[in-house]
PDB file of C-alpha atoms in Angstrom:
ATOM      1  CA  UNK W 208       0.000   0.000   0.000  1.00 48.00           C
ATOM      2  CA  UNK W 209       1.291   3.216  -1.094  1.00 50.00           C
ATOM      3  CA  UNK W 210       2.132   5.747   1.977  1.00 56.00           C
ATOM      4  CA  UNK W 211       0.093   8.700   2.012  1.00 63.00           C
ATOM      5  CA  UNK W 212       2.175  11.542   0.570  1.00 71.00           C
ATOM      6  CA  UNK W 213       3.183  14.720   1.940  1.00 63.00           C
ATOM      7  CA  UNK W 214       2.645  17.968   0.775  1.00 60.00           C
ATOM      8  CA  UNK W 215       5.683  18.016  -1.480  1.00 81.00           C
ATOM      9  CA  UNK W 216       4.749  21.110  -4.029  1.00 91.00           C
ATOM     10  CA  UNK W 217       1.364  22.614  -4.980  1.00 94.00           C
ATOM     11  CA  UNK W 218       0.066  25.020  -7.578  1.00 95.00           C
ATOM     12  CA  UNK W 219      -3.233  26.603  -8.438  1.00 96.00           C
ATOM     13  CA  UNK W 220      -5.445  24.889 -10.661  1.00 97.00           C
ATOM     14  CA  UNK W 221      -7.765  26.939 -11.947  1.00 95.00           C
ATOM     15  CA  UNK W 222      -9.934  27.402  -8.184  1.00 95.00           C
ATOM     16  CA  UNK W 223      -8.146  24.475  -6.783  1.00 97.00           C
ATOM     17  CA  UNK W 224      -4.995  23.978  -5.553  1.00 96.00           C
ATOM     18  CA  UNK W 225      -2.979  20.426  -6.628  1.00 97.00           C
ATOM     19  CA  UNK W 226      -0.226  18.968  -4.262  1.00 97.00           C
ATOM     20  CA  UNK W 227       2.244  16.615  -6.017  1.00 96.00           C
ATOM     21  CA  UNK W 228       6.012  16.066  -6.380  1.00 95.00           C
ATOM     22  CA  UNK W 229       8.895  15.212  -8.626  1.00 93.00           C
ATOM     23  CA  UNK W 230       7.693  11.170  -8.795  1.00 95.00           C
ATOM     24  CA  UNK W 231       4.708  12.569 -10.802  1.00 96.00           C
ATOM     25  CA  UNK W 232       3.735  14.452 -13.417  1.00 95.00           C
ATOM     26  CA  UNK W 233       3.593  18.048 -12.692  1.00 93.00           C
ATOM     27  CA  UNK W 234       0.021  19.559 -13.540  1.00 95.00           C
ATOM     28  CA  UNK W 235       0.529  21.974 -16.570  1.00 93.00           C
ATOM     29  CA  UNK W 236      -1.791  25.209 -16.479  1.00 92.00           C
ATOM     30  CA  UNK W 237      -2.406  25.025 -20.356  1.00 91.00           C
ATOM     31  CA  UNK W 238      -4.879  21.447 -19.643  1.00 94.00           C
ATOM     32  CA  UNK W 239      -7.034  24.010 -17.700  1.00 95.00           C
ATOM     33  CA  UNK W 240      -8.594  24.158 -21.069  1.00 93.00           C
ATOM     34  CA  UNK W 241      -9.660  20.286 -20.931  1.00 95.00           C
ATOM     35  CA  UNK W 242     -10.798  20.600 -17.504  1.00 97.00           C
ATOM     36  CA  UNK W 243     -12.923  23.557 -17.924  1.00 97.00           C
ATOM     37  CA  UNK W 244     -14.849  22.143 -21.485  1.00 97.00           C
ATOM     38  CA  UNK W 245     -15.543  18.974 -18.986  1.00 98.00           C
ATOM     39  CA  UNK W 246     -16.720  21.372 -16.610  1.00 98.00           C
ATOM     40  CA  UNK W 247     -19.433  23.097 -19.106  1.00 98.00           C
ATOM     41  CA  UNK W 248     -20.567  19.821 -21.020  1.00 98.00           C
ATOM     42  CA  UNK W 249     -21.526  18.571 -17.242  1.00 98.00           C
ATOM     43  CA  UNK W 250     -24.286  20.789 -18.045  1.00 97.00           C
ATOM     44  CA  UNK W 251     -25.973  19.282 -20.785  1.00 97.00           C
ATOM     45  CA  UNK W 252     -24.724  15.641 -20.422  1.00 98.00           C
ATOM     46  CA  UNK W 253     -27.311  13.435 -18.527  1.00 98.00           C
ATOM     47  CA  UNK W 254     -26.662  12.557 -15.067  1.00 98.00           C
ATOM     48  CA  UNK W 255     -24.337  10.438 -13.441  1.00 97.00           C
ATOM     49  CA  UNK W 256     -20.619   9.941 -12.859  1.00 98.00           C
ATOM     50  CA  UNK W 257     -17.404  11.579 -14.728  1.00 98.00           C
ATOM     51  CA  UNK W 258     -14.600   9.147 -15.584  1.00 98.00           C
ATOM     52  CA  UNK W 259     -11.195  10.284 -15.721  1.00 98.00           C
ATOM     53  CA  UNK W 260      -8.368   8.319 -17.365  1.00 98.00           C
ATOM     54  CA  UNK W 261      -4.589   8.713 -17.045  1.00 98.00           C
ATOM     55  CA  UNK W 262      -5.876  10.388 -13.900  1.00 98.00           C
ATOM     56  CA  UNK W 263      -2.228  11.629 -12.717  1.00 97.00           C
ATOM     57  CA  UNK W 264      -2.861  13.668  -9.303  1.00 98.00           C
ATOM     58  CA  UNK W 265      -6.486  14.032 -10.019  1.00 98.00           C
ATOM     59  CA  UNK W 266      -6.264  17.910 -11.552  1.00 98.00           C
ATOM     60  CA  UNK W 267      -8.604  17.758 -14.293  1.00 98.00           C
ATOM     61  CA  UNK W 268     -11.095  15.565 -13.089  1.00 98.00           C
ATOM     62  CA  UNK W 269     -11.289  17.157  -9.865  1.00 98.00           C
ATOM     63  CA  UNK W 270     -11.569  20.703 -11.917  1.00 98.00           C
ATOM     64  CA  UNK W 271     -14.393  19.377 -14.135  1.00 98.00           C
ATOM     65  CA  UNK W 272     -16.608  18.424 -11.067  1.00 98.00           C
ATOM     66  CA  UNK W 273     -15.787  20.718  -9.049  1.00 97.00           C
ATOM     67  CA  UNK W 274     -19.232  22.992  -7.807  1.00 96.00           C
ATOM     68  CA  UNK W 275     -21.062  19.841  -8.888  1.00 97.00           C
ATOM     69  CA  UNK W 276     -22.398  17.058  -6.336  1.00 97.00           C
ATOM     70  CA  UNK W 277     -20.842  14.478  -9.379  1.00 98.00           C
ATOM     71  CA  UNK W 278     -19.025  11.193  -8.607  1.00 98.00           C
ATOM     72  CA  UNK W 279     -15.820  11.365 -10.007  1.00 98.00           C
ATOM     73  CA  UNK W 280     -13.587   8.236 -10.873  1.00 98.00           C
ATOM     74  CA  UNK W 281     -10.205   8.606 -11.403  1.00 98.00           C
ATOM     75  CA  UNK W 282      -7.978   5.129 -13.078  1.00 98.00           C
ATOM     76  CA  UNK W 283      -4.200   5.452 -13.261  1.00 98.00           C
ATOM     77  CA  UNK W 284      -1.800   2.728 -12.869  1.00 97.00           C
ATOM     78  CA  UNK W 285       0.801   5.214 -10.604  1.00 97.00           C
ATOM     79  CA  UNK W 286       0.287   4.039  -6.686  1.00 97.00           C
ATOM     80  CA  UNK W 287       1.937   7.298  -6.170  1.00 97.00           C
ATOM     81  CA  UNK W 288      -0.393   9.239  -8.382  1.00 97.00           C
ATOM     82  CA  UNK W 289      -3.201   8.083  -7.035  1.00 98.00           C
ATOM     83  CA  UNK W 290      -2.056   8.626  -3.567  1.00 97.00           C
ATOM     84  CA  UNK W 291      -1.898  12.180  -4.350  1.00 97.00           C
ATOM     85  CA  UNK W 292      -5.414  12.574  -6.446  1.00 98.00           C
ATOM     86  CA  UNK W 293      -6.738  10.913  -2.655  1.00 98.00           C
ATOM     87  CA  UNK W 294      -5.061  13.629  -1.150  1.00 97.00           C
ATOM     88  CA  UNK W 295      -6.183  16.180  -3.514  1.00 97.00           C
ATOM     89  CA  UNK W 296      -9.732  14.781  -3.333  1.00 98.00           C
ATOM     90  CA  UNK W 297      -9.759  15.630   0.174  1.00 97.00           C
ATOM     91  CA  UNK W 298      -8.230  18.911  -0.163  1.00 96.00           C
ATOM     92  CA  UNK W 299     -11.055  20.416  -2.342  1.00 97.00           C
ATOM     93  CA  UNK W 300     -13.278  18.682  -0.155  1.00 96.00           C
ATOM     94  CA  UNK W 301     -14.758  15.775  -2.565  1.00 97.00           C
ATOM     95  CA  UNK W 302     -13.131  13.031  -0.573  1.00 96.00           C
ATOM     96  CA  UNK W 303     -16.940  11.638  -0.369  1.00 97.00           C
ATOM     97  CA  UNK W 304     -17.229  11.810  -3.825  1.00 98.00           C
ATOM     98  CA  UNK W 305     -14.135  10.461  -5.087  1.00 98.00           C
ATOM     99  CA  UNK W 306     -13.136   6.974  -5.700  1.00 98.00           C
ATOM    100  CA  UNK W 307      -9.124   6.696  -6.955  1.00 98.00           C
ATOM    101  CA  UNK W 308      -8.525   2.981  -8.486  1.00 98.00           C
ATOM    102  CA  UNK W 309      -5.208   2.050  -8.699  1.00 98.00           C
ATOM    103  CA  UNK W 310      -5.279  -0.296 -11.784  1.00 97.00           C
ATOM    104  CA  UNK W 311      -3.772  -0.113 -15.553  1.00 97.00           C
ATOM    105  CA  UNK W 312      -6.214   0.689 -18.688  1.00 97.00           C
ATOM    106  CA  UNK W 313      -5.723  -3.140 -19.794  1.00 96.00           C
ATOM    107  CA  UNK W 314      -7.257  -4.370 -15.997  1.00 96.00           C
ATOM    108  CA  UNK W 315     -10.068  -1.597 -15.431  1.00 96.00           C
ATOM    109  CA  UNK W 316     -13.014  -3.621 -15.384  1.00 92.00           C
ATOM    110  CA  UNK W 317     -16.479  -2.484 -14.651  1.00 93.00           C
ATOM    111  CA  UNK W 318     -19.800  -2.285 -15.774  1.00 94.00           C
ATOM    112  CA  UNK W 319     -20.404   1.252 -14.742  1.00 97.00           C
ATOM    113  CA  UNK W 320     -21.901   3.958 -17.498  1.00 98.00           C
ATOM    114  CA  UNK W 321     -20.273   7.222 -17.230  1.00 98.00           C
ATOM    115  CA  UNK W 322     -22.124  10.286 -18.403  1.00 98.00           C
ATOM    116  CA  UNK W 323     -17.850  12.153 -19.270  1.00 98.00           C
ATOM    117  CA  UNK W 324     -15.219  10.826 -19.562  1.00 98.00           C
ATOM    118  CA  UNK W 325     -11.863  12.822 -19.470  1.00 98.00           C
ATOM    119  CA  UNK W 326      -8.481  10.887 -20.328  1.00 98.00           C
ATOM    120  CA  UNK W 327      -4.996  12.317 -20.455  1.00 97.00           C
ATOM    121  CA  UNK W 328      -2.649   9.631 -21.862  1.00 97.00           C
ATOM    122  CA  UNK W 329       0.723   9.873 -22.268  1.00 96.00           C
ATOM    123  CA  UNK W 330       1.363  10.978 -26.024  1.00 93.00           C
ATOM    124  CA  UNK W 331       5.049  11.034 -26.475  1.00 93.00           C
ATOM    125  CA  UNK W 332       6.652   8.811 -29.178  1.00 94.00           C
ATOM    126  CA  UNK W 333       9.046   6.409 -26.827  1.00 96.00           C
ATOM    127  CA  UNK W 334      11.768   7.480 -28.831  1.00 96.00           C
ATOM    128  CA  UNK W 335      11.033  11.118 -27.639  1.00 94.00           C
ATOM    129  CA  UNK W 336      10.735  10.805 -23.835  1.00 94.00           C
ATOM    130  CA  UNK W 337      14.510  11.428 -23.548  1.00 95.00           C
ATOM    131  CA  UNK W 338      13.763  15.169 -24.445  1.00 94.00           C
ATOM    132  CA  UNK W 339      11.520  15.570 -21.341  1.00 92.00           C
ATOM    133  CA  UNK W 340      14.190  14.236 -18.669  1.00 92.00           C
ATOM    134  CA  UNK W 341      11.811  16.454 -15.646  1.00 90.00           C
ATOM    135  CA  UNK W 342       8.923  13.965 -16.472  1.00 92.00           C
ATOM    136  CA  UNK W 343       8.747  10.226 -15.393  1.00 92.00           C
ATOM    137  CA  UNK W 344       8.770   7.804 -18.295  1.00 95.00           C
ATOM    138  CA  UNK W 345       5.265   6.180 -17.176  1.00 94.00           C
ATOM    139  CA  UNK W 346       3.872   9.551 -17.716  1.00 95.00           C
ATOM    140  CA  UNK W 347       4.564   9.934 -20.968  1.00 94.00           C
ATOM    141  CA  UNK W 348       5.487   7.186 -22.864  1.00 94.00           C
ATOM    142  CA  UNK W 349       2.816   6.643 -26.025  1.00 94.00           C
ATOM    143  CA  UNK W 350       4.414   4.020 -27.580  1.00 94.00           C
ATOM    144  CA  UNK W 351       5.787   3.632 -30.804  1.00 96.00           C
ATOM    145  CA  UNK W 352       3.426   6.336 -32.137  1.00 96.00           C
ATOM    146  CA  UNK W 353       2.591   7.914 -29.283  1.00 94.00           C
ATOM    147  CA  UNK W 354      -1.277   6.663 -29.665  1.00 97.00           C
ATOM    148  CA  UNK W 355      -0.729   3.113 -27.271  1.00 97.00           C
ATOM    149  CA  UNK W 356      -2.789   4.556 -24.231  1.00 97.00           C
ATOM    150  CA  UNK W 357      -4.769   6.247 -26.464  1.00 98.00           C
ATOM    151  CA  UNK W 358      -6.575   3.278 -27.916  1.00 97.00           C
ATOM    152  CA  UNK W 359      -6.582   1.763 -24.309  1.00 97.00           C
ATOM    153  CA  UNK W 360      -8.730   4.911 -23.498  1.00 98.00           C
ATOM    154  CA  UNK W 361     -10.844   4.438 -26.810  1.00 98.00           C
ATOM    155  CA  UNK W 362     -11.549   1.471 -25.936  1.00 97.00           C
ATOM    156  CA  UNK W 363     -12.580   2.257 -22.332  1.00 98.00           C
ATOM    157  CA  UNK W 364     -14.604   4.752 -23.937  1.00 98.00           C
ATOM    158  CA  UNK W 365     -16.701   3.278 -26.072  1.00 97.00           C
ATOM    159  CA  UNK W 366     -17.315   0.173 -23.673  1.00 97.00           C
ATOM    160  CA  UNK W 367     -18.523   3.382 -20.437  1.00 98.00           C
ATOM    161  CA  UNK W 368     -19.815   6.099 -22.034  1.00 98.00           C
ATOM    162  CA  UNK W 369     -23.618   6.536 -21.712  1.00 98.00           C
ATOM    163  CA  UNK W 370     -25.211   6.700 -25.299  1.00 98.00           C
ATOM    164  CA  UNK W 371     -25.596  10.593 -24.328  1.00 98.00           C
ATOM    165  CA  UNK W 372     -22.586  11.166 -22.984  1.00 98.00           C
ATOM    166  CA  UNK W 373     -19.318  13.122 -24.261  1.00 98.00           C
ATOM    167  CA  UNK W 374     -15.387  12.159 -24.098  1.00 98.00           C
ATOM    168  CA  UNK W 375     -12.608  14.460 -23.717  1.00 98.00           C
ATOM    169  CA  UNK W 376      -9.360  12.582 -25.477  1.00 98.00           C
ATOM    170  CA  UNK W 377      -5.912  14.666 -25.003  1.00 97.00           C
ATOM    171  CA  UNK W 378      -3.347  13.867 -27.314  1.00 97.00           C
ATOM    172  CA  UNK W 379      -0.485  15.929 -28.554  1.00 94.00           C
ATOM    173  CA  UNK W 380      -0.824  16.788 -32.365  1.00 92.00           C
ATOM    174  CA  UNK W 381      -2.998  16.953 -35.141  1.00 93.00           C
ATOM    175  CA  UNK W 382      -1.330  14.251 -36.511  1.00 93.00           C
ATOM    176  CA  UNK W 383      -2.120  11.697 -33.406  1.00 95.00           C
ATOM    177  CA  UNK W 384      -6.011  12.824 -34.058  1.00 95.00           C
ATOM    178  CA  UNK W 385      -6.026  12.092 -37.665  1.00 95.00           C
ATOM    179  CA  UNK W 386      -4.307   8.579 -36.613  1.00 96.00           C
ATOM    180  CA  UNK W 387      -6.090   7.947 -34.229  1.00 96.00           C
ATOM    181  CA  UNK W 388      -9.848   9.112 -35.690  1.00 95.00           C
ATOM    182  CA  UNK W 389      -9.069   6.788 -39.142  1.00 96.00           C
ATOM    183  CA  UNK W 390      -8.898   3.766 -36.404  1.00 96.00           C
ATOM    184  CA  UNK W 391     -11.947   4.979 -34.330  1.00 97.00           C
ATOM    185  CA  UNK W 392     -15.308   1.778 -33.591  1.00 96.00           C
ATOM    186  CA  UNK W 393     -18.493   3.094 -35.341  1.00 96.00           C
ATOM    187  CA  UNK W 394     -19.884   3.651 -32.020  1.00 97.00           C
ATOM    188  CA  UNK W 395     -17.683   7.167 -31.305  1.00 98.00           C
ATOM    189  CA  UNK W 396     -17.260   9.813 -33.758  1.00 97.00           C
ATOM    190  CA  UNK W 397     -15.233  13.106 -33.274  1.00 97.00           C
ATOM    191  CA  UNK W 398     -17.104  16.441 -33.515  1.00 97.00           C
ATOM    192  CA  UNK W 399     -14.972  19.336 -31.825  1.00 96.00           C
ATOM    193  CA  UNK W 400     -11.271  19.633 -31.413  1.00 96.00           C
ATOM    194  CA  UNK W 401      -9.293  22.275 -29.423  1.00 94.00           C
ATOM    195  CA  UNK W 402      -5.569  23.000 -29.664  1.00 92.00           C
ATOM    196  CA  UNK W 403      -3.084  24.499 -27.479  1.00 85.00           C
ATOM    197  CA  UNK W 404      -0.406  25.657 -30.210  1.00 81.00           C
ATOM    198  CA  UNK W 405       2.794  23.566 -29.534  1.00 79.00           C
ATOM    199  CA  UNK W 406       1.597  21.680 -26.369  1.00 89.00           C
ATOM    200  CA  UNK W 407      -1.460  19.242 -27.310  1.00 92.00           C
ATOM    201  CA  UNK W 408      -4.379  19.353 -28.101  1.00 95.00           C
ATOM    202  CA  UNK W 409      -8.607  17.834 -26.859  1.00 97.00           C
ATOM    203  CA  UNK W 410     -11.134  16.592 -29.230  1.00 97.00           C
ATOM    204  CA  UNK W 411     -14.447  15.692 -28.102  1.00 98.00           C
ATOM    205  CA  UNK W 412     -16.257  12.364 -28.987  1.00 98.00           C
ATOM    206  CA  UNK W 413     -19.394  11.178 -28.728  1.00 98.00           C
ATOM    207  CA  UNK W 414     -22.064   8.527 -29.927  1.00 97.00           C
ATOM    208  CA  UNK W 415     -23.380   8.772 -33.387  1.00 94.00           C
ATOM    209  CA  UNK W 416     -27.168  10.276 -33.434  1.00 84.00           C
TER     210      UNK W 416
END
């Protein structure tokens, strides 16, 4: 069992504020973006819980729901991670309302339908993570293409999300989402995108009407 972590750095996230330290990946201010367009589609989505993949320290998930009384599920395979979205649960005062799972993509099993779903994969090409030597490996290590957790979070997707429900995918390029969206099951389809020029970029999927 991982030891509850101390306080080791924090920073404001949008009205929050996230602890974490160097074991982690550091929460970057641009994914405010993702957090917030979770935030508003809570508002016309139908009820029920949020999903967040890749869930790191908990930042964006915990930003999406926050002013909400939504249950928030956060997956990521980091003991340490999740020790920290627990922690940061707690600290914005959602420890009720938060359940942290400490499990890979490959092993999350439920039947639970999520009305959002919010996943942050890693999205750097594995021969690319040398060039970010601040940021652990398991953080942000895509694959070969960069897209490996990404299709583990498809896939989660399209088995969770509630027929009216809407996905928040990040990735890091155009490029990934044109990959990625020529490989996506009938069941999702793409219809917004969002792009943070030079750091990543969201795009929104939902079920086909």
């Amino acid at each position: 069992m991982t030891r509850r972590p101390t306080r080791g750095h924090s920073v404001p996230f949008g009205s929050l504020t996230i602890s974490y330290d160097e074991r982690v990946l550091a929460p970057r201010a641009w994914t405010q973006t993702q957090a917030l367009w979770a935030h508003d589609l809570l508002s016309v989505v139908p009820p029920g819980p949020v999903l967040e993949l890749c869930s790191g320290v908990g930042h964006l998930g915990l930003l999406a729901v926050h002013g909400t009384d939504r249950r928030l599920v956060c997956v990521d395979v980091d003991p340490v991670a999740c020790a920290y979205a627990r922690l940061n649960a707690e600290s914005a005062g959602r420890a009720a309302l938060v359940d942290v799972r400490t499990v890979s993509l490959e092993e999350f099993s439920s039947d639970e339908v999520f009305a959002l779903v919010v996943a942050d994969p890693p999205w750097v090409r594995s021969e690319l993570v040398g060039c970010f030597p601040a940021d652990p490996v398991l953080a942000i290590d895509g694959g070969a293409d960069g897209l490996d957790r990404a299709r583990d979070c498809v896939r989660l997707i399209e088995r969770h999300l509630h027929p009216d429900g809407a996905a928040l995918l990040q990735l890091g390029s155009y490029a990934e989402a044109e990959a990625l969206g020529a490989e996506l099951p009938d069941t999702l389809t793409v219809v917004a995108s969002e792009a943070e020029p030079g750091r990543g970029l969201v795009v929104q999927l939902v079920r086909p009407q």
